[in-house]
PDB file of C-alpha atoms in Angstrom:
ATOM      1  CA  UNK A 260       0.028   0.181   0.054  1.00 84.00           C
ATOM      2  CA  UNK A 261       1.800   3.049  -1.307  1.00 86.00           C
ATOM      3  CA  UNK A 262      -0.032   6.084   0.044  1.00 83.00           C
ATOM      4  CA  UNK A 263      -2.387   5.294   2.866  1.00 78.00           C
ATOM      5  CA  UNK A 264      -5.701   3.563   2.533  1.00 84.00           C
ATOM      6  CA  UNK A 265      -9.036   4.258   4.711  1.00 84.00           C
ATOM      7  CA  UNK A 266      -8.852   2.938   8.057  1.00 88.00           C
ATOM      8  CA  UNK A 267     -11.796   0.635   7.237  1.00 90.00           C
ATOM      9  CA  UNK A 268      -9.746  -1.144   4.666  1.00 86.00           C
ATOM     10  CA  UNK A 269      -6.888  -1.709   6.784  1.00 89.00           C
ATOM     11  CA  UNK A 270      -9.221  -3.039   9.440  1.00 93.00           C
ATOM     12  CA  UNK A 271     -10.302  -5.474   6.914  1.00 92.00           C
ATOM     13  CA  UNK A 272      -7.143  -6.460   5.758  1.00 90.00           C
ATOM     14  CA  UNK A 273      -6.020  -7.218   9.264  1.00 93.00           C
ATOM     15  CA  UNK A 274      -8.970  -9.663   9.629  1.00 95.00           C
ATOM     16  CA  UNK A 275      -7.306 -11.869   7.042  1.00 94.00           C
ATOM     17  CA  UNK A 276      -4.001 -13.428   8.646  1.00 92.00           C
ATOM     18  CA  UNK A 277      -2.890 -14.911   5.515  1.00 93.00           C
ATOM     19  CA  UNK A 278      -2.475 -11.619   4.031  1.00 89.00           C
ATOM     20  CA  UNK A 279       0.430  -9.709   4.615  1.00 90.00           C
ATOM     21  CA  UNK A 280       0.770  -6.187   3.596  1.00 89.00           C
ATOM     22  CA  UNK A 281       3.010  -2.977   3.851  1.00 89.00           C
ATOM     23  CA  UNK A 282       1.682   0.152   4.759  1.00 89.00           C
ATOM     24  CA  UNK A 283       3.515   3.262   3.507  1.00 88.00           C
ATOM     25  CA  UNK A 284       2.637   7.044   3.783  1.00 84.00           C
ATOM     26  CA  UNK A 285       4.008   8.042   0.743  1.00 85.00           C
ATOM     27  CA  UNK A 286       6.197   6.337  -1.963  1.00 87.00           C
ATOM     28  CA  UNK A 287       6.949   8.134  -5.366  1.00 87.00           C
ATOM     29  CA  UNK A 288       7.550   5.918  -8.446  1.00 87.00           C
ATOM     30  CA  UNK A 289      11.548   5.148  -7.469  1.00 90.00           C
ATOM     31  CA  UNK A 290      10.808   4.227  -4.121  1.00 91.00           C
ATOM     32  CA  UNK A 291       7.688   1.772  -5.027  1.00 90.00           C
ATOM     33  CA  UNK A 292      10.184   0.050  -7.934  1.00 90.00           C
ATOM     34  CA  UNK A 293      12.790  -0.676  -4.904  1.00 90.00           C
ATOM     35  CA  UNK A 294       9.864  -2.077  -2.605  1.00 89.00           C
ATOM     36  CA  UNK A 295       7.864  -4.225  -5.303  1.00 90.00           C
ATOM     37  CA  UNK A 296      10.168  -7.288  -5.607  1.00 87.00           C
ATOM     38  CA  UNK A 297       8.007 -10.468  -4.665  1.00 88.00           C
ATOM     39  CA  UNK A 298       4.840  -8.740  -4.076  1.00 91.00           C
ATOM     40  CA  UNK A 299       1.576  -9.656  -6.036  1.00 92.00           C
ATOM     41  CA  UNK A 300      -0.683  -6.847  -5.310  1.00 91.00           C
ATOM     42  CA  UNK A 301      -0.139  -2.996  -5.339  1.00 91.00           C
ATOM     43  CA  UNK A 302      -2.627  -0.872  -3.818  1.00 89.00           C
ATOM     44  CA  UNK A 303      -2.141   2.966  -4.983  1.00 87.00           C
ATOM     45  CA  UNK A 304      -4.106   5.965  -3.803  1.00 83.00           C
ATOM     46  CA  UNK A 305      -2.084   9.214  -5.139  1.00 79.00           C
ATOM     47  CA  UNK A 306       1.195   7.787  -6.146  1.00 80.00           C
ATOM     48  CA  UNK A 307       1.717   8.007  -9.646  1.00 80.00           C
ATOM     49  CA  UNK A 308       2.777   4.798 -11.480  1.00 83.00           C
ATOM     50  CA  UNK A 309       4.107   4.694 -14.549  1.00 87.00           C
ATOM     51  CA  UNK A 310       5.512   2.348 -17.261  1.00 90.00           C
ATOM     52  CA  UNK A 311       8.855   1.670 -15.235  1.00 91.00           C
ATOM     53  CA  UNK A 312       6.750   0.553 -12.084  1.00 90.00           C
ATOM     54  CA  UNK A 313       4.716  -1.693 -14.294  1.00 88.00           C
ATOM     55  CA  UNK A 314       8.288  -3.332 -15.411  1.00 91.00           C
ATOM     56  CA  UNK A 315      10.024  -3.434 -12.298  1.00 92.00           C
ATOM     57  CA  UNK A 316       6.808  -5.277 -10.858  1.00 90.00           C
ATOM     58  CA  UNK A 317       6.845  -8.184 -12.913  1.00 91.00           C
ATOM     59  CA  UNK A 318       5.376 -10.551 -10.374  1.00 93.00           C
ATOM     60  CA  UNK A 319       2.333  -8.182  -9.630  1.00 92.00           C
ATOM     61  CA  UNK A 320      -1.185 -10.013 -10.305  1.00 93.00           C
ATOM     62  CA  UNK A 321      -3.295  -7.121  -9.400  1.00 92.00           C
ATOM     63  CA  UNK A 322      -3.093  -3.086  -8.832  1.00 88.00           C
ATOM     64  CA  UNK A 323      -5.599  -1.712  -7.114  1.00 87.00           C
ATOM     65  CA  UNK A 324      -6.290   2.243  -7.599  1.00 83.00           C
ATOM     66  CA  UNK A 325      -8.244   3.886  -4.964  1.00 81.00           C
ATOM     67  CA  UNK A 326      -7.377   7.917  -5.931  1.00 66.00           C
ATOM     68  CA  UNK A 327      -7.750   9.733  -8.951  1.00 63.00           C
ATOM     69  CA  UNK A 328      -4.451  10.328 -11.564  1.00 57.00           C
ATOM     70  CA  UNK A 329      -2.363   7.518 -10.430  1.00 51.00           C
ATOM     71  CA  UNK A 330      -2.090   5.738 -13.551  1.00 55.00           C
ATOM     72  CA  UNK A 331       0.223   6.998 -16.578  1.00 59.00           C
ATOM     73  CA  UNK A 332      -0.849   5.560 -19.806  1.00 56.00           C
TER      74      UNK A 332
END
């Protein structure tokens, strides 16, 4: 989770101990690329996700966008 999530969403994730997650207040694309290895899901709210993040996140199976203007085509 790159830049926060509503507390309700975090509480929901916590009810599933089989789900491991890392919560970050704010990550830019470069920081995301450093952290993304080994992760299968990326949840973003406001962080800009560009093509370089997709390339670095080859193991990603799902990207969840909870905000506006986060995906760069």
